[in-house]
CSV table of C-alpha atoms in Angstrom, one decimal:
chain,number,residue,atom,x,y,z
A,14,MET,CA,-13.9,15.1,-11.2
A,15,ASN,CA,-17.6,14.1,-11.5
A,16,SER,CA,-19.8,15.8,-9.0
A,17,GLU,CA,-22.7,13.5,-10.0
A,18,ILE,CA,-20.9,10.5,-8.4
A,19,ASN,CA,-22.7,9.2,-5.3
A,20,LEU,CA,-19.8,8.5,-3.0
A,21,ILE,CA,-21.5,5.9,-0.8
A,22,ASN,CA,-22.9,4.0,-3.8
A,23,GLU,CA,-19.5,4.1,-5.5
A,24,LEU,CA,-17.8,2.6,-2.4
A,25,ARG,CA,-20.5,0.1,-1.7
A,26,TRP,CA,-20.5,-1.6,-5.2
A,27,ARG,CA,-16.7,-1.6,-5.1
A,28,GLY,CA,-16.7,-3.5,-1.8
A,29,MET,CA,-15.0,-0.6,-0.1
A,30,LEU,CA,-17.7,0.2,2.5
A,31,GLN,CA,-17.9,-1.5,5.9
A,32,ASP,CA,-19.2,0.8,8.6
A,33,CYS,CA,-20.9,4.2,8.2
A,34,MET,CA,-22.3,6.4,10.9
A,35,PRO,CA,-26.1,7.1,10.6
A,36,GLY,CA,-26.8,10.2,8.5
A,37,THR,CA,-23.5,10.1,6.6
A,38,GLU,CA,-25.0,9.3,3.2
A,39,GLU,CA,-27.7,11.9,3.4
A,40,TRP,CA,-25.3,14.5,4.4
A,41,LEU,CA,-22.8,13.7,1.6
A,42,ASN,CA,-25.6,13.9,-0.9
A,43,LYS,CA,-26.8,17.2,0.4
A,44,GLU,CA,-23.6,19.3,0.2
A,45,LYS,CA,-19.9,19.4,-0.7
A,46,ILE,CA,-17.9,18.4,2.3
A,47,THR,CA,-14.3,18.0,3.5
A,48,GLY,CA,-13.1,14.6,4.6
A,49,TYR,CA,-9.8,13.2,5.8
A,50,VAL,CA,-7.7,10.1,6.0
A,51,GLY,CA,-4.7,9.6,8.3
A,52,PHE,CA,-1.4,8.0,7.1
A,53,ASP,CA,1.1,6.5,9.5
A,54,PRO,CA,4.7,7.6,8.8
A,55,THR,CA,6.5,4.5,10.0
A,56,SER,CA,8.4,4.4,6.7
A,57,ASP,CA,9.4,6.8,3.9
A,58,SER,CA,7.1,5.0,1.5
A,59,LEU,CA,3.6,3.8,1.6
A,60,HIS,CA,2.8,0.2,0.5
A,61,ILE,CA,-0.1,-1.3,-1.4
A,62,GLY,CA,-2.2,-1.6,1.7
A,63,SER,CA,-2.1,2.2,1.8
A,64,LEU,CA,-3.7,2.3,-1.7
A,65,VAL,CA,-7.1,1.6,-0.1
A,66,PRO,CA,-7.2,4.8,2.0
A,67,ILE,CA,-5.6,6.7,-0.9
A,68,LEU,CA,-8.4,5.5,-3.1
A,69,LEU,CA,-11.0,6.6,-0.5
A,70,LEU,CA,-9.6,10.1,-0.9
A,71,VAL,CA,-9.5,9.8,-4.7
A,72,HIS,CA,-13.1,8.7,-4.8
A,73,LEU,CA,-14.0,11.6,-2.4
A,74,GLN,CA,-12.4,14.1,-4.7
A,75,ARG,CA,-13.9,12.6,-7.9
A,76,ALA,CA,-17.3,13.0,-6.3
A,77,GLY,CA,-16.7,16.7,-5.9
A,78,HIS,CA,-15.7,16.8,-2.2
A,79,ARG,CA,-12.4,18.1,-0.7
A,80,PRO,CA,-9.9,15.5,0.5
A,81,VAL,CA,-7.4,16.0,3.3
A,82,ALA,CA,-4.4,13.7,3.7
A,83,LEU,CA,-3.1,13.9,7.3
A,84,VAL,CA,0.4,12.6,7.8
A,85,GLY,CA,0.9,11.7,11.5
A,86,GLY,CA,4.1,13.4,12.5
A,87,ALA,CA,2.9,13.6,16.1
A,88,THR,CA,1.0,10.3,16.3
A,89,GLY,CA,4.0,8.6,14.7
A,90,MET,CA,5.8,9.4,18.0
A,91,VAL,CA,3.1,7.7,20.0
A,92,GLY,CA,2.0,4.5,18.2
A,93,ASP,CA,-1.5,3.3,17.4
A,94,PRO,CA,-2.7,0.1,19.2
A,95,SER,CA,-5.5,-0.6,16.7
A,96,GLY,CA,-4.9,-4.0,15.1
A,97,LYS,CA,-1.5,-4.4,16.8
A,98,SER,CA,-0.5,-7.2,19.2
A,99,GLU,CA,2.4,-5.3,20.8
A,100,GLU,CA,3.7,-1.8,21.1
A,101,ARG,CA,5.8,-0.6,18.1
A,102,ASN,CA,9.1,1.3,18.2
A,103,LEU,CA,8.7,5.1,18.5
A,104,LEU,CA,10.4,7.2,15.9
A,105,ASP,CA,12.8,10.1,16.4
A,106,GLU,CA,12.0,13.5,14.8
A,107,ALA,CA,14.7,13.2,12.0
A,108,THR,CA,13.4,9.8,10.8
A,109,LEU,CA,9.9,11.1,10.9
A,110,GLN,CA,10.7,14.1,8.8
A,111,GLN,CA,12.4,11.9,6.2
A,112,ASN,CA,9.3,9.6,6.2
A,113,LEU,CA,6.9,12.5,5.9
A,114,GLU,CA,8.7,13.9,2.9
A,115,GLY,CA,8.6,10.5,1.1
A,116,ILE,CA,4.9,10.1,1.8
A,117,ARG,CA,4.1,13.7,0.7
A,118,GLN,CA,5.7,13.0,-2.7
A,119,GLN,CA,3.7,9.8,-3.2
A,120,LEU,CA,0.4,11.3,-2.3
A,121,ALA,CA,0.9,14.1,-4.8
A,122,ARG,CA,0.8,11.5,-7.6
A,123,PHE,CA,-2.8,10.4,-6.8
A,124,LEU,CA,-4.6,13.6,-5.6
A,125,ASP,CA,-5.0,17.0,-7.2
A,126,PHE,CA,-3.5,19.5,-4.8
A,127,SER,CA,-4.2,22.4,-7.1
A,128,SER,CA,-5.2,25.5,-5.1
A,129,GLU,CA,-7.3,26.7,-8.1
A,130,GLN,CA,-9.7,23.8,-7.7
A,131,PRO,CA,-12.5,24.4,-5.2
A,132,ASN,CA,-12.0,20.9,-3.9
A,133,GLY,CA,-8.2,20.9,-4.2
A,134,ALA,CA,-6.6,18.4,-1.8
A,135,LEU,CA,-4.9,19.5,1.3
A,136,LEU,CA,-1.9,17.9,3.0
A,137,VAL,CA,-1.4,18.4,6.8
A,138,ASN,CA,0.9,17.2,9.5
A,139,ASN,CA,-0.5,16.8,13.0
A,140,TYR,CA,2.9,17.7,14.5
A,141,ASP,CA,2.2,21.3,13.5
A,142,TRP,CA,-0.6,21.6,16.0
A,143,PHE,CA,0.7,19.3,18.7
A,144,LYS,CA,4.3,20.5,18.9
A,145,GLY,CA,3.3,23.6,21.0
A,146,MET,CA,0.6,22.0,23.1
A,147,GLU,CA,1.4,21.5,26.8
A,148,PHE,CA,0.4,18.3,28.6
A,149,LEU,CA,-1.8,20.1,31.1
A,150,THR,CA,-3.6,22.0,28.3
A,151,PHE,CA,-4.2,18.7,26.5
A,152,ILE,CA,-5.7,16.8,29.5
A,153,ARG,CA,-7.8,19.9,30.4
A,154,ASP,CA,-9.2,20.7,26.9
A,155,VAL,CA,-9.4,17.2,25.5
A,156,GLY,CA,-9.1,14.5,28.2
A,157,LYS,CA,-11.9,15.8,30.4
A,158,HIS,CA,-14.4,15.3,27.6
A,159,ILE,CA,-13.8,11.5,27.2
A,160,THR,CA,-14.3,9.1,30.1
A,161,VAL,CA,-11.9,6.3,30.9
A,162,ASN,CA,-14.9,3.9,30.7
A,163,TYR,CA,-15.5,5.0,27.2
A,164,MET,CA,-11.9,4.5,26.2
A,165,MET,CA,-11.6,1.1,27.8
A,166,ALA,CA,-14.7,-0.2,26.0
A,167,LYS,CA,-12.9,0.0,22.6
A,168,ASP,CA,-12.0,-3.4,21.2
A,169,SER,CA,-8.4,-2.3,20.4
A,170,VAL,CA,-7.9,-1.4,24.0
A,171,LYS,CA,-9.6,-4.5,25.5
A,172,LYS,CA,-7.5,-6.9,23.4
A,173,ARG,CA,-4.3,-5.3,24.5
A,174,LEU,CA,-5.2,-5.1,28.1
A,175,ASP,CA,-6.0,-8.8,28.1
A,176,SER,CA,-2.7,-9.7,26.4
A,177,GLU,CA,0.7,-10.5,28.0
A,178,GLN,CA,2.2,-7.4,26.6
A,179,GLY,CA,-0.4,-5.1,28.1
A,180,MET,CA,-0.7,-1.5,27.0
A,181,SER,CA,1.4,1.6,27.9
A,182,PHE,CA,-0.3,4.8,28.9
A,183,THR,CA,1.2,6.3,25.7
A,184,GLU,CA,-0.8,4.0,23.5
A,185,PHE,CA,-3.8,4.2,25.7
A,186,THR,CA,-4.1,7.9,25.0
A,187,TYR,CA,-3.7,7.5,21.2
A,188,GLN,CA,-7.5,7.6,20.6
A,189,LEU,CA,-7.6,11.0,22.3
A,190,VAL,CA,-4.7,12.3,20.1
A,191,GLN,CA,-6.5,11.0,16.9
A,192,GLY,CA,-9.7,12.4,18.2
A,193,TYR,CA,-8.2,15.8,18.6
A,194,ASP,CA,-6.8,15.6,15.0
A,195,PHE,CA,-10.4,15.3,13.8
A,196,TYR,CA,-11.5,18.2,16.1
A,197,TRP,CA,-8.7,20.4,14.9
A,198,LEU,CA,-9.5,19.8,11.2
A,199,CYS,CA,-13.1,20.4,11.9
A,200,THR,CA,-12.6,23.8,13.5
A,201,HIS,CA,-9.8,24.9,11.1
A,202,HIS,CA,-11.0,23.4,7.7
A,203,ASN,CA,-14.6,22.5,8.4
A,204,CYS,CA,-13.7,18.8,8.0
A,205,ARG,CA,-16.6,16.7,9.2
A,206,LEU,CA,-15.8,13.2,7.8
A,207,GLN,CA,-13.0,10.8,8.7
A,208,MET,CA,-12.4,7.7,6.6
A,209,GLY,CA,-10.1,4.7,7.1
A,210,GLY,CA,-9.7,1.0,7.7
A,211,SER,CA,-12.2,-0.9,9.8
A,212,ASP,CA,-9.6,-1.3,12.6
A,213,GLN,CA,-9.8,2.5,13.0
A,214,TRP,CA,-13.5,2.7,13.8
A,215,GLY,CA,-13.1,3.1,17.5
A,216,ASN,CA,-10.7,6.0,17.1
A,217,MET,CA,-12.9,7.7,14.6
A,218,VAL,CA,-16.0,7.5,16.8
A,219,THR,CA,-13.9,9.0,19.6
A,220,GLY,CA,-13.2,11.9,17.3
A,221,THR,CA,-16.9,12.5,16.5
A,222,GLU,CA,-17.7,12.3,20.2
A,223,LEU,CA,-15.0,14.9,21.0
A,224,ILE,CA,-16.3,17.3,18.3
A,225,ARG,CA,-19.9,16.9,19.7
A,226,LYS,CA,-18.9,17.4,23.3
A,227,LYS,CA,-16.8,20.5,22.5
A,228,GLY,CA,-19.8,22.1,20.8
A,229,ALA,CA,-18.4,22.0,17.3
A,230,GLY,CA,-21.5,20.2,15.8
A,231,ASP,CA,-21.9,16.9,14.0
A,232,ALA,CA,-19.2,14.8,12.5
A,233,TYR,CA,-19.2,11.5,10.6
A,234,ALA,CA,-17.1,8.4,10.0
A,235,LEU,CA,-16.9,5.6,7.5
A,236,THR,CA,-14.6,2.7,7.1
A,237,CYS,CA,-13.6,0.2,4.4
A,238,PRO,CA,-13.0,-3.5,5.1
A,239,LEU,CA,-9.4,-4.7,5.7
A,240,ILE,CA,-8.2,-6.4,2.5
A,241,THR,CA,-7.7,-10.2,2.7
A,242,LYS,CA,-6.3,-12.9,0.4
A,243,ALA,CA,-8.3,-16.0,-0.7
A,244,ASP,CA,-5.5,-18.3,0.5
A,245,GLY,CA,-5.5,-16.7,4.0
A,246,GLY,CA,-2.1,-15.0,3.5
A,247,LYS,CA,-1.6,-11.4,4.4
A,248,PHE,CA,-2.4,-8.9,1.7
A,249,GLY,CA,0.5,-7.0,0.3
A,250,LYS,CA,3.1,-9.5,1.4
A,251,THR,CA,5.4,-11.6,-0.8
A,252,GLU,CA,8.3,-13.9,0.0
A,253,LYS,CA,10.5,-10.7,-0.1
A,254,GLY,CA,8.2,-8.7,2.3
A,255,ASN,CA,5.9,-5.7,1.7
A,256,VAL,CA,5.0,-4.5,-1.8
A,257,TRP,CA,5.9,-0.9,-1.7
A,258,LEU,CA,4.8,2.1,-3.8
A,259,ASP,CA,8.4,3.3,-3.9
A,260,PRO,CA,10.1,1.8,-7.0
A,261,ALA,CA,13.4,1.7,-5.1
A,262,LYS,CA,11.9,-0.6,-2.5
A,263,THR,CA,9.7,-2.7,-4.9
A,264,SER,CA,10.7,-2.6,-8.5
A,265,PRO,CA,7.8,-1.7,-11.0
A,266,TYR,CA,8.3,-5.1,-12.6
A,267,GLN,CA,7.8,-6.9,-9.2
A,268,PHE,CA,4.9,-4.6,-8.5
A,269,TYR,CA,3.3,-5.6,-11.8
A,270,GLN,CA,3.9,-9.3,-11.2
A,271,PHE,CA,2.2,-9.1,-7.8
A,272,TRP,CA,-1.1,-8.2,-9.4
A,273,LEU,CA,-0.6,-10.5,-12.4
A,274,ASN,CA,-0.2,-13.4,-10.0
A,275,ALA,CA,-3.4,-12.7,-8.1
A,276,ALA,CA,-5.8,-15.7,-7.5
A,277,ASP,CA,-9.0,-15.6,-9.5
A,278,GLU,CA,-11.1,-14.9,-6.4
A,279,ASP,CA,-8.8,-12.1,-5.3
A,280,ALA,CA,-8.7,-10.6,-8.8
A,281,GLU,CA,-12.5,-10.3,-8.9
A,282,LYS,CA,-12.4,-8.3,-5.6
A,283,TRP,CA,-9.3,-6.3,-6.2
A,284,ILE,CA,-10.2,-5.0,-9.7
A,285,LYS,CA,-13.2,-3.2,-8.1
A,286,ILE,CA,-11.1,-1.9,-5.2
A,287,PHE,CA,-7.8,-0.9,-6.8
A,288,THR,CA,-8.9,0.4,-10.2
A,289,LEU,CA,-11.1,3.3,-11.3
A,290,LEU,CA,-12.8,1.3,-14.0
A,291,PRO,CA,-16.5,1.8,-14.2
A,292,GLU,CA,-18.9,-0.9,-13.0
A,293,SER,CA,-20.0,-1.9,-16.5
A,294,ASP,CA,-16.5,-2.6,-17.7
A,295,ILE,CA,-15.7,-4.6,-14.5
A,296,THR,CA,-18.8,-6.7,-14.8
A,297,THR,CA,-17.9,-7.6,-18.4
A,298,LEU,CA,-14.4,-8.4,-17.5
A,299,ILE,CA,-15.5,-10.7,-14.6
A,300,GLU,CA,-18.0,-12.5,-16.8
A,301,SER,CA,-15.4,-13.0,-19.6
A,302,HIS,CA,-12.9,-14.3,-17.0
A,303,ARG,CA,-15.3,-16.8,-15.6
A,304,GLN,CA,-16.0,-18.2,-19.0
A,305,GLN,CA,-12.3,-18.5,-19.8
A,306,PRO,CA,-10.3,-18.3,-16.6
A,307,GLU,CA,-7.2,-19.8,-18.2
A,308,ALA,CA,-6.7,-16.6,-20.3
A,309,ARG,CA,-6.3,-14.7,-17.0
A,310,ALA,CA,-7.7,-11.5,-18.7
A,311,LEU,CA,-8.8,-10.2,-15.3
A,312,GLN,CA,-5.4,-10.4,-13.8
A,313,GLN,CA,-3.8,-8.8,-16.8
A,314,ARG,CA,-6.2,-5.9,-16.7
A,315,LEU,CA,-5.7,-5.5,-13.0
A,316,ALA,CA,-1.9,-5.4,-13.3
A,317,LEU,CA,-2.1,-2.9,-16.1
A,318,GLU,CA,-4.5,-0.5,-14.4
A,319,VAL,CA,-2.8,-0.5,-10.9
A,320,THR,CA,0.7,-0.3,-12.3
A,321,ALA,CA,-0.2,2.6,-14.5
A,322,PHE,CA,-2.0,4.3,-11.6
A,323,VAL,CA,1.0,4.0,-9.3
A,324,HIS,CA,4.0,4.2,-11.6
A,325,GLY,CA,2.7,5.9,-14.8
A,326,LYS,CA,2.1,4.7,-18.3
A,327,GLU,CA,5.7,5.1,-19.5
A,328,VAL,CA,7.0,2.8,-16.8
A,329,LEU,CA,4.2,0.3,-17.6
A,330,GLU,CA,5.2,0.2,-21.3
A,331,SER,CA,8.8,-0.6,-20.2
A,332,ILE,CA,7.5,-3.4,-18.0
A,333,LEU,CA,5.3,-4.8,-20.8
A,334,GLU,CA,8.3,-4.8,-23.2
A,335,THR,CA,10.4,-6.7,-20.6
A,336,THR,CA,7.5,-9.1,-19.8
A,337,ARG,CA,7.1,-10.0,-23.5
A,338,GLY,CA,10.8,-10.5,-23.7
A,339,PHE,CA,11.1,-12.8,-20.7
A,340,PHE,CA,7.9,-14.7,-21.1
A,341,GLY,CA,7.3,-14.5,-24.9
A,342,GLY,CA,9.4,-17.5,-25.8
A,343,ASP,CA,13.1,-16.4,-26.2
A,344,ALA,CA,14.3,-14.7,-23.0
A,345,VAL,CA,18.0,-15.5,-23.8
A,346,ASN,CA,17.8,-13.7,-27.1
A,347,PHE,CA,16.0,-10.8,-25.5
A,348,ILE,CA,18.8,-10.3,-23.0
A,349,GLN,CA,21.5,-10.7,-25.6
A,350,ASN,CA,20.0,-8.0,-27.8
A,351,THR,CA,18.7,-5.5,-25.2
A,352,SER,CA,20.7,-2.7,-23.8
A,353,PRO,CA,21.6,-2.8,-20.1
A,354,ASP,CA,19.7,0.5,-19.6
A,355,VAL,CA,16.4,-1.0,-20.8
A,356,LEU,CA,16.9,-4.1,-18.7
A,357,GLU,CA,17.6,-2.0,-15.6
A,358,LYS,CA,14.6,0.3,-16.2
A,359,SER,CA,12.3,-2.7,-16.4
A,360,GLY,CA,12.8,-3.4,-12.7
A,361,LEU,CA,13.4,-7.1,-13.2
A,362,PRO,CA,14.9,-8.4,-10.0
A,363,THR,CA,18.7,-8.0,-10.4
A,364,LEU,CA,21.2,-9.6,-8.1
A,365,PRO,CA,24.8,-8.4,-8.2
A,366,TYR,CA,27.6,-11.0,-7.9
A,367,ALA,CA,31.2,-10.0,-7.4
A,368,GLY,CA,32.6,-13.2,-5.9
A,369,GLU,CA,35.0,-15.8,-7.2
A,370,TRP,CA,34.9,-16.6,-10.9
A,371,PRO,CA,34.4,-19.2,-12.4
A,372,VAL,CA,32.0,-20.4,-9.7
A,373,ASN,CA,30.1,-23.5,-8.7
A,374,VAL,CA,26.4,-23.1,-9.5
A,375,VAL,CA,25.4,-24.0,-5.9
A,376,SER,CA,27.7,-21.4,-4.4
A,377,LEU,CA,26.6,-18.8,-7.0
A,378,LEU,CA,22.8,-19.2,-6.3
A,379,ALA,CA,23.5,-18.8,-2.5
A,380,ALA,CA,26.0,-16.0,-2.7
A,381,ALA,CA,23.9,-13.9,-5.2
A,382,GLY,CA,20.8,-14.3,-3.0
A,383,VAL,CA,18.7,-16.4,-5.5
A,384,LEU,CA,18.3,-18.9,-2.7
A,385,PRO,CA,19.0,-18.4,1.0
A,386,SER,CA,21.5,-21.2,1.4
A,387,LYS,CA,23.6,-23.8,-0.4
A,388,GLY,CA,21.5,-26.5,1.0
A,389,GLU,CA,18.3,-25.1,-0.5
A,390,ALA,CA,20.2,-24.5,-3.8
A,391,LYS,CA,21.3,-28.2,-3.9
A,392,LYS,CA,17.8,-29.4,-3.1
A,393,LEU,CA,16.2,-27.3,-5.8
A,394,ILE,CA,18.7,-28.3,-8.5
A,395,GLN,CA,18.4,-32.0,-7.6
A,396,GLY,CA,14.6,-31.6,-7.9
A,397,GLY,CA,14.9,-30.1,-11.4
A,398,GLY,CA,13.7,-26.7,-10.4
A,399,VAL,CA,16.6,-24.5,-11.6
A,400,SER,CA,17.4,-23.3,-15.1
A,401,ILE,CA,20.2,-21.0,-16.1
A,402,ASN,CA,19.9,-19.2,-19.4
A,403,GLU,CA,16.9,-21.5,-20.1
A,404,LYS,CA,18.9,-24.7,-19.7
A,405,LYS,CA,18.0,-26.9,-16.8
A,406,VAL,CA,20.8,-27.4,-14.3
A,407,THR,CA,21.0,-31.1,-13.3
A,408,ASP,CA,24.4,-31.4,-11.7
A,409,ILE,CA,25.3,-29.6,-8.5
A,410,GLN,CA,29.0,-29.7,-9.6
A,411,THR,CA,28.3,-27.5,-12.6
A,412,MET,CA,30.7,-24.5,-13.0
A,413,ILE,CA,29.6,-21.2,-14.3
A,414,GLY,CA,32.0,-19.0,-16.2
A,415,ASP,CA,32.5,-16.3,-18.9
A,416,ALA,CA,31.0,-18.5,-21.7
A,417,ASP,CA,27.7,-18.5,-19.8
A,418,LEU,CA,27.3,-14.8,-19.6
A,419,LEU,CA,24.6,-13.1,-21.7
A,420,ASN,CA,25.4,-9.7,-23.0
A,421,HIS,CA,28.8,-10.0,-21.3
A,422,GLN,CA,27.4,-9.7,-17.8
A,423,TYR,CA,24.0,-11.4,-17.2
A,424,LEU,CA,22.8,-14.8,-16.1
A,425,LEU,CA,19.1,-15.6,-16.3
A,426,VAL,CA,17.9,-17.8,-13.4
A,427,ARG,CA,14.5,-19.3,-13.6
A,428,ARG,CA,12.9,-21.1,-10.7
A,429,GLY,CA,9.8,-22.9,-11.8
A,430,LYS,CA,7.6,-21.0,-14.2
A,431,LYS,CA,7.2,-17.6,-12.5
A,432,HIS,CA,10.3,-16.8,-10.5
A,433,LEU,CA,13.0,-15.0,-12.6
A,434,ASP,CA,16.2,-13.4,-11.4
A,435,LEU,CA,18.9,-11.7,-13.4
A,436,ILE,CA,22.3,-12.2,-11.8
A,437,VAL,CA,24.7,-9.4,-12.8
A,438,ARG,CA,28.4,-10.3,-12.9
A,439,GLN,CA,30.5,-7.6,-11.4
A,440,SER,CA,34.2,-7.6,-11.9
């Protein structure tokens, strides 16, 4: 914790500040405050898009302020229309509880929840204050303070009203529910700052308006930009879907590779946003990278820092050992002489295969899930894009058997230069 850190300046140079209510910076510099970020419990794990709001709380705490992480057990039953083109599925209470517990455990890795610290983080669930609230109480104590005109003027509402799907009353009321969260935290924990993605601005401002109209004083909001990729693709998505923080959903090896494979333009932005490196170090790294981009020093440092932050240094060391083994020149020898425990801990994508044996290579690639179909497997082999145990496969009639297994159970499949899969033969 460094109470000398100016939070707004820190977020600004990192490219993490988009909108900020007037007076926010002056107020933050004047006193120690409590601020919160809400997390959506639609899964039992957060993904790398969630790292941005997590880091907002981390920076808040490092600057000496108190962070509050709100997990939306109640709002998860409603659904937020912000940035959505259609209404999402609502979750039952049992699923929500499972998701909440997973998110709680993940947040505890990034924030100091120590009660001994004057700015120890706090974790809250809005279901706790909504579960006993009756509908008539809500519309009397909350709804009467915000006009329908005010609510309909929000971009998130207008876009949905103009769409074919429209908007349900449930989602229309979401901004009131989120606004009440802010009011509740304000009155119970003196929380006067809400932070989040730029798509949340409308909901945040509703919260500050509700606090003001209910006579609870001033409140503030700030947002960070939504993260984009230079190629126009969606941030945090790969060919296999979301990049999760849970190692059971996205292996640490795959997590590390995501950052390592960042485009130069993305790496320059992301190293500011997703690491805690100081500005001087990052400036030096970027200048060095621009002079020698082929060395990819920026991507390597980015992958090291973010993987250690999320999965820990011990897991990172295991990943580095595996990466050196697979990309250092003799992957076949590495597999032959490495214990199965080390290979499995590395998180390299492993694909179990328990089908017929010996097996045709085309059938194997499709059945193990290396490629989605036999047709695509044939096409890639005929194009010279598949190697097994570092030997290029040129004949679609090739048979794979016991003699091909490494360490009695593995097959190393390489597609191009970057895509590796380890097929595990199961008897």
